[in-house]
mmCIF file of C-alpha atoms in Angstrom:
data_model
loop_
_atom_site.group_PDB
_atom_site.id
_atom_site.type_symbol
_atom_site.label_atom_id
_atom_site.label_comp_id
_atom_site.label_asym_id
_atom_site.label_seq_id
_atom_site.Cartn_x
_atom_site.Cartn_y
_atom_site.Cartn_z
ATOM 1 C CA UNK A 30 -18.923 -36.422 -8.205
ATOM 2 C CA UNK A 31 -17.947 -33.177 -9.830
ATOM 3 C CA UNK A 32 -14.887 -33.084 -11.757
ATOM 4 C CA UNK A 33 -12.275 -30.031 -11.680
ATOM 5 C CA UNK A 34 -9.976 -30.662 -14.662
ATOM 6 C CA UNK A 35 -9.586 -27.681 -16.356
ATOM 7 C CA UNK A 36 -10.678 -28.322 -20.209
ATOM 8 C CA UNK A 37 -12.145 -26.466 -22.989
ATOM 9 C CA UNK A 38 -15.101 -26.866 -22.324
ATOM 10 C CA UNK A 39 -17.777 -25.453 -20.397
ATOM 11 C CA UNK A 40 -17.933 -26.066 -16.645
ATOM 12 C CA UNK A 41 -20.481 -28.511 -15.043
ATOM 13 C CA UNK A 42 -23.428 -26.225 -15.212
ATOM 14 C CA UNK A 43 -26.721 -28.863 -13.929
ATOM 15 C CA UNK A 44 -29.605 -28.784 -11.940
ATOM 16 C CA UNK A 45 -27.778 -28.725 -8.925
ATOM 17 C CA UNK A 46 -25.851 -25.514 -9.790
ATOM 18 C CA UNK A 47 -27.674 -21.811 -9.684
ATOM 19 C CA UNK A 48 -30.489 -21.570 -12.884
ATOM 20 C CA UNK A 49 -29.828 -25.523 -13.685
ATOM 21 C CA UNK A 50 -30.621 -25.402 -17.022
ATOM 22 C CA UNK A 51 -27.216 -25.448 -18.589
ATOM 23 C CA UNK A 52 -27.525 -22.341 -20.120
ATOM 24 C CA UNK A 53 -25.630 -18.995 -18.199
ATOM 25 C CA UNK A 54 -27.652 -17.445 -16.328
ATOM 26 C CA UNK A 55 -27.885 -14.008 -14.599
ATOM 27 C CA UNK A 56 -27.384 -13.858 -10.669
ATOM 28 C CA UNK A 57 -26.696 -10.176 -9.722
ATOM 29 C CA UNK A 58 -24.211 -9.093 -11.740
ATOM 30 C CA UNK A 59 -22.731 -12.071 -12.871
ATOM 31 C CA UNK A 60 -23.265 -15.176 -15.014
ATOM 32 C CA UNK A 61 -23.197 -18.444 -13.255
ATOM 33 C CA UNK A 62 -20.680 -20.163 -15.662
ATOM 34 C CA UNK A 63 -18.012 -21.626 -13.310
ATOM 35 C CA UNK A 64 -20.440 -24.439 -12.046
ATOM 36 C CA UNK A 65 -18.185 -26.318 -10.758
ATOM 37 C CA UNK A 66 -16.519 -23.767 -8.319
ATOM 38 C CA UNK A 67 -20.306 -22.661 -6.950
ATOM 39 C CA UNK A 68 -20.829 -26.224 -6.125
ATOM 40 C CA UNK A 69 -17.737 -26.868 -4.719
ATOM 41 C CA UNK A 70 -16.944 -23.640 -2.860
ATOM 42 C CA UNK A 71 -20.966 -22.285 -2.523
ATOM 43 C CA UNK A 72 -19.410 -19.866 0.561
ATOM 44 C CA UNK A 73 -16.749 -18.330 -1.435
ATOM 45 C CA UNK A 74 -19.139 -18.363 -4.980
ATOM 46 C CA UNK A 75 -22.050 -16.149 -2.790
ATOM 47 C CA UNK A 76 -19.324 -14.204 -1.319
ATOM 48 C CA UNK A 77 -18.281 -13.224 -4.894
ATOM 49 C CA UNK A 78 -22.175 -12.572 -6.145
ATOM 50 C CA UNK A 79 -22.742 -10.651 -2.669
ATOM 51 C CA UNK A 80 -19.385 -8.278 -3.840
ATOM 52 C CA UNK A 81 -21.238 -8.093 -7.409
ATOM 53 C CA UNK A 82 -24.631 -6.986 -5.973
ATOM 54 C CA UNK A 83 -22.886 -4.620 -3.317
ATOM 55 C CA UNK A 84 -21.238 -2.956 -6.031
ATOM 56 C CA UNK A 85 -24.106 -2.383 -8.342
ATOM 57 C CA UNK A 86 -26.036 -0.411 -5.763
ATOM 58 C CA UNK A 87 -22.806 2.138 -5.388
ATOM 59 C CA UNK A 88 -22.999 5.715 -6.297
ATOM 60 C CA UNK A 89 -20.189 4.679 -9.092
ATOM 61 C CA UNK A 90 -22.481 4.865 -12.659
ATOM 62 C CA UNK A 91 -23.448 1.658 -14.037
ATOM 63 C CA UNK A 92 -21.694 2.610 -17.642
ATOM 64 C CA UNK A 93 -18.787 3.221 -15.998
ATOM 65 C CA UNK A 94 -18.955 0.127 -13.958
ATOM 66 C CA UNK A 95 -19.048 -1.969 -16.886
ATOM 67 C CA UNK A 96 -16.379 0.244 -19.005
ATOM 68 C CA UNK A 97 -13.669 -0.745 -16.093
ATOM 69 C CA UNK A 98 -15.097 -4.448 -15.880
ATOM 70 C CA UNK A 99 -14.269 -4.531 -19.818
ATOM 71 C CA UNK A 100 -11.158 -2.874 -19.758
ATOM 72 C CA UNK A 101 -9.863 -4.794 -16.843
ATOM 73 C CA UNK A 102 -11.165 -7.936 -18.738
ATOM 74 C CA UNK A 103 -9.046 -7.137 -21.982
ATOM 75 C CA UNK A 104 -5.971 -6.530 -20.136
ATOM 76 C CA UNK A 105 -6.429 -10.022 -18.078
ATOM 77 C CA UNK A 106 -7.490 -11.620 -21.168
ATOM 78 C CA UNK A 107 -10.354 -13.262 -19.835
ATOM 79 C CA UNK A 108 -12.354 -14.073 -23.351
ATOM 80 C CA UNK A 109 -15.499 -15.048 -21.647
ATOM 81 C CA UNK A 110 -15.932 -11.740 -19.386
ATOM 82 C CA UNK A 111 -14.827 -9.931 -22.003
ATOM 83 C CA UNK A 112 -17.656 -11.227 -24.287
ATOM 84 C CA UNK A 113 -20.299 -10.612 -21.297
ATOM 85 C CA UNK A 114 -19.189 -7.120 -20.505
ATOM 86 C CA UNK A 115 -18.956 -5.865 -23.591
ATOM 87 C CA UNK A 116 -22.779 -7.457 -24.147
ATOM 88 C CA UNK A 117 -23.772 -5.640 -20.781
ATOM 89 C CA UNK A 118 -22.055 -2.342 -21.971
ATOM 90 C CA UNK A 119 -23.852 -2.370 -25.261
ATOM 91 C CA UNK A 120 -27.639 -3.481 -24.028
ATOM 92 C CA UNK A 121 -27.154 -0.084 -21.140
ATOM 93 C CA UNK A 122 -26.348 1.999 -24.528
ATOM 94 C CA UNK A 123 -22.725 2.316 -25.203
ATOM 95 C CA UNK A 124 -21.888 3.256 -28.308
ATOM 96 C CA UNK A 125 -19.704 0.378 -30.628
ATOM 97 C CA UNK A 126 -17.324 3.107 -31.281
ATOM 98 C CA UNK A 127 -16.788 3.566 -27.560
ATOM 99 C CA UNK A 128 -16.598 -0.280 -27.297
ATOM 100 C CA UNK A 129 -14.610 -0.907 -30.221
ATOM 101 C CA UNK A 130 -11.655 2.053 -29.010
ATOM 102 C CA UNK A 131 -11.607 0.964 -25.506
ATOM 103 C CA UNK A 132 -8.657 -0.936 -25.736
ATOM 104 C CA UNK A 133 -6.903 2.025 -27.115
ATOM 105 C CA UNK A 134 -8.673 4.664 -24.705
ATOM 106 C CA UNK A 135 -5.170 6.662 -24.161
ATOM 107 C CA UNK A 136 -5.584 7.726 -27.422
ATOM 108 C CA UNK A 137 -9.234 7.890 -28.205
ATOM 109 C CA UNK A 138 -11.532 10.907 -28.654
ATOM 110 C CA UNK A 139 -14.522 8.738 -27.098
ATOM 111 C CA UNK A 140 -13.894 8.969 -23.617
ATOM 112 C CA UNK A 141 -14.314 11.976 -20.727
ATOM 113 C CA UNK A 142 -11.653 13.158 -18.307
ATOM 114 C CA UNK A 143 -13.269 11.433 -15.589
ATOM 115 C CA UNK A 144 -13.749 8.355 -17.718
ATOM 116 C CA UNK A 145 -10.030 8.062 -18.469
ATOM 117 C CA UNK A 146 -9.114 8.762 -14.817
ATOM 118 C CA UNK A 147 -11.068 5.689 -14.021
ATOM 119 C CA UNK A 148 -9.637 3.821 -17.317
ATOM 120 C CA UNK A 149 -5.939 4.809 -15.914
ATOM 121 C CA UNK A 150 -6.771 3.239 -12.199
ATOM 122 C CA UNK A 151 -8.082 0.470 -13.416
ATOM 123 C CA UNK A 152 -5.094 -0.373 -15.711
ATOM 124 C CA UNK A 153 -2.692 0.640 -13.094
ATOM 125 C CA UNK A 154 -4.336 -1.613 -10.365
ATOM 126 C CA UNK A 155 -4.667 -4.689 -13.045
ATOM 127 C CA UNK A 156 -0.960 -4.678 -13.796
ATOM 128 C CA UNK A 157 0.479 -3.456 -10.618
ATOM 129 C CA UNK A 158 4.133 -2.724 -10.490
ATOM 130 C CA UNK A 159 6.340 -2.969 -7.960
ATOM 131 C CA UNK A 160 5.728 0.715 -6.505
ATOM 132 C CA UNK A 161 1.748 0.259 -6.618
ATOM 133 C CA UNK A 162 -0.568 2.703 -8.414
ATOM 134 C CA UNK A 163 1.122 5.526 -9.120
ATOM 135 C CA UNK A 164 0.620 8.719 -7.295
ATOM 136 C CA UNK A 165 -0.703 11.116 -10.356
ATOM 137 C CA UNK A 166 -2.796 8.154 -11.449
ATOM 138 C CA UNK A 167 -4.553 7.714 -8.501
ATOM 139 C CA UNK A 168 -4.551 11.637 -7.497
ATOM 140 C CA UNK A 169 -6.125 12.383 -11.071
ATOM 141 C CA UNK A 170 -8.743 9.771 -10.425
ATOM 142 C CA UNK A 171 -9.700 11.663 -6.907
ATOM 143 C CA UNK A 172 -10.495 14.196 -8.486
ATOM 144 C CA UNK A 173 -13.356 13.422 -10.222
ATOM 145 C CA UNK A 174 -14.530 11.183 -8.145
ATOM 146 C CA UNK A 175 -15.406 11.190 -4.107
ATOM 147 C CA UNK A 176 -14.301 8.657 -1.555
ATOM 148 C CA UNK A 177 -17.219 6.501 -1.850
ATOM 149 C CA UNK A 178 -17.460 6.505 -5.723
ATOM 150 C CA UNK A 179 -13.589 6.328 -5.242
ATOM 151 C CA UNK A 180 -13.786 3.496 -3.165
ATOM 152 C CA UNK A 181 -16.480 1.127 -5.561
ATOM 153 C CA UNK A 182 -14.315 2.098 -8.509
ATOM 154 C CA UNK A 183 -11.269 -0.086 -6.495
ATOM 155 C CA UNK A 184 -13.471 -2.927 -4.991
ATOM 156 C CA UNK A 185 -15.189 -2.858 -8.964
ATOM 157 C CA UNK A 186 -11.580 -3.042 -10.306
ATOM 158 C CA UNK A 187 -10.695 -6.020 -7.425
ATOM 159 C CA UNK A 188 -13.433 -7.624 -7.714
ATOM 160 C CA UNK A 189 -13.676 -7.779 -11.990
ATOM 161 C CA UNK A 190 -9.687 -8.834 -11.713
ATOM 162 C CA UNK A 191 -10.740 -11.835 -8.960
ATOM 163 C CA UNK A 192 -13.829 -12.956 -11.661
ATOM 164 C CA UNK A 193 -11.002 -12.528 -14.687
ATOM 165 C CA UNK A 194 -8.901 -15.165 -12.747
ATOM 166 C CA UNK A 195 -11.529 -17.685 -12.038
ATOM 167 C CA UNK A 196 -12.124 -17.331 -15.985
ATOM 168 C CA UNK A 197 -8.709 -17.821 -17.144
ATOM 169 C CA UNK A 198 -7.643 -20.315 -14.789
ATOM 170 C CA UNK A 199 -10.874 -23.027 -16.010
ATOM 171 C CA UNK A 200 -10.719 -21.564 -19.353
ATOM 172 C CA UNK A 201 -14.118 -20.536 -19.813
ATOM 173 C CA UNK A 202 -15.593 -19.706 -23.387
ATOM 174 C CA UNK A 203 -16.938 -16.938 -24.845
ATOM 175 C CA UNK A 204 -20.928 -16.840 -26.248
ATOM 176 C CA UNK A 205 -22.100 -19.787 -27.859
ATOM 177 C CA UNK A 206 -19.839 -22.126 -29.439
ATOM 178 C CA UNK A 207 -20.153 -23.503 -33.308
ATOM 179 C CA UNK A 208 -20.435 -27.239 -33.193
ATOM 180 C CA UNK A 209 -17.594 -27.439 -36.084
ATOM 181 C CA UNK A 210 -15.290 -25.813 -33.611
ATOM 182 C CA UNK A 211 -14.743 -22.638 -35.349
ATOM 183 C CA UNK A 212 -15.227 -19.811 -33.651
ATOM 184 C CA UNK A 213 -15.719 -17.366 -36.771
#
């Protein structure tokens, strides 16, 4: 039996969950580290993956794709997809400075017009308001990209915010954990 109490520790990850070695492993475009919710809800889990492997075929550039999975993952405070995408950003060849300024990317030099259109759609549709996205934010945003590329950057930005939730909720951990506890 599978247990869903939500703890500090990692998920049930065993050889009856996806790569069954305990360790977090790649499935498309995401690591299996909620175990317990793939064996539990395998439908909705593959549904999730299918989204992720969807998306990474789009037209929408991979950089990009993991810039607004990042940012979305600061703003939802999701530790553990915050420590993967940053990983993924770095290993396709971002820059630390571009990493390290994202969370400020209003006021950083490090970041196209087009970049910070997406960066502004993505914060907007994290923390909507009561009115939605904003108009100008989503006008600015079509125009730089088309409907299609337009289109993945939204299902990116659902989908990231659906994974943050799943992470926050059963309090998944960051990278690989010290066995005194402390995480410096």
């Amino acid at each position: 039996m599978v247990s869903c109490a939500r703890s500090r520790e990692l998920p049930h990850i065993d050889s009856q969950c996806p790569g069954g070695d305990g360790e977090f492993v790649d499935q498309g475009d995401v690591h299996v580290a909620v175990g317990v919710l793939a064996e539990l809800e395998p439908a909705a889990y593959q549904a999730m993956l299918g989204l992720e492997r969807y998306l990474s075929s789009s037209s929408l550039p991979a950089p990009l794709r993991e810039l607004v999975k990042l940012r979305a993952s600061q703003l939802n405070g999701c530790a553990f997809c915050v420590h993967l995408h940053s990983g993924r950003a770095r290993n396709g060849g971002e820059p630390d400075e571009r990493l390290f300024s994202l969370v400020a990317w209003r006021e950083s030099p490090f970041f196209s017009k087009a970049e910070r259109a997406a960066l502004a759609l993505t914060d907007a549709a994290t923390r909507l308001g009561s009115d939605g996205v904003p108009d100008d934010v989503w006008n600015e945003a079509a125009s730089h990209y088309d409907d299609r590329q337009l289109a993945a950057l939204v299902m990116t930005v659902a989908t990231v915010n659906a994974w943050n939730r799943i992470g926050v909720s059963t309090r998944i951990l960051a990278g690989p954990q010290r066995p005194d506890g402390d995480g410096r």
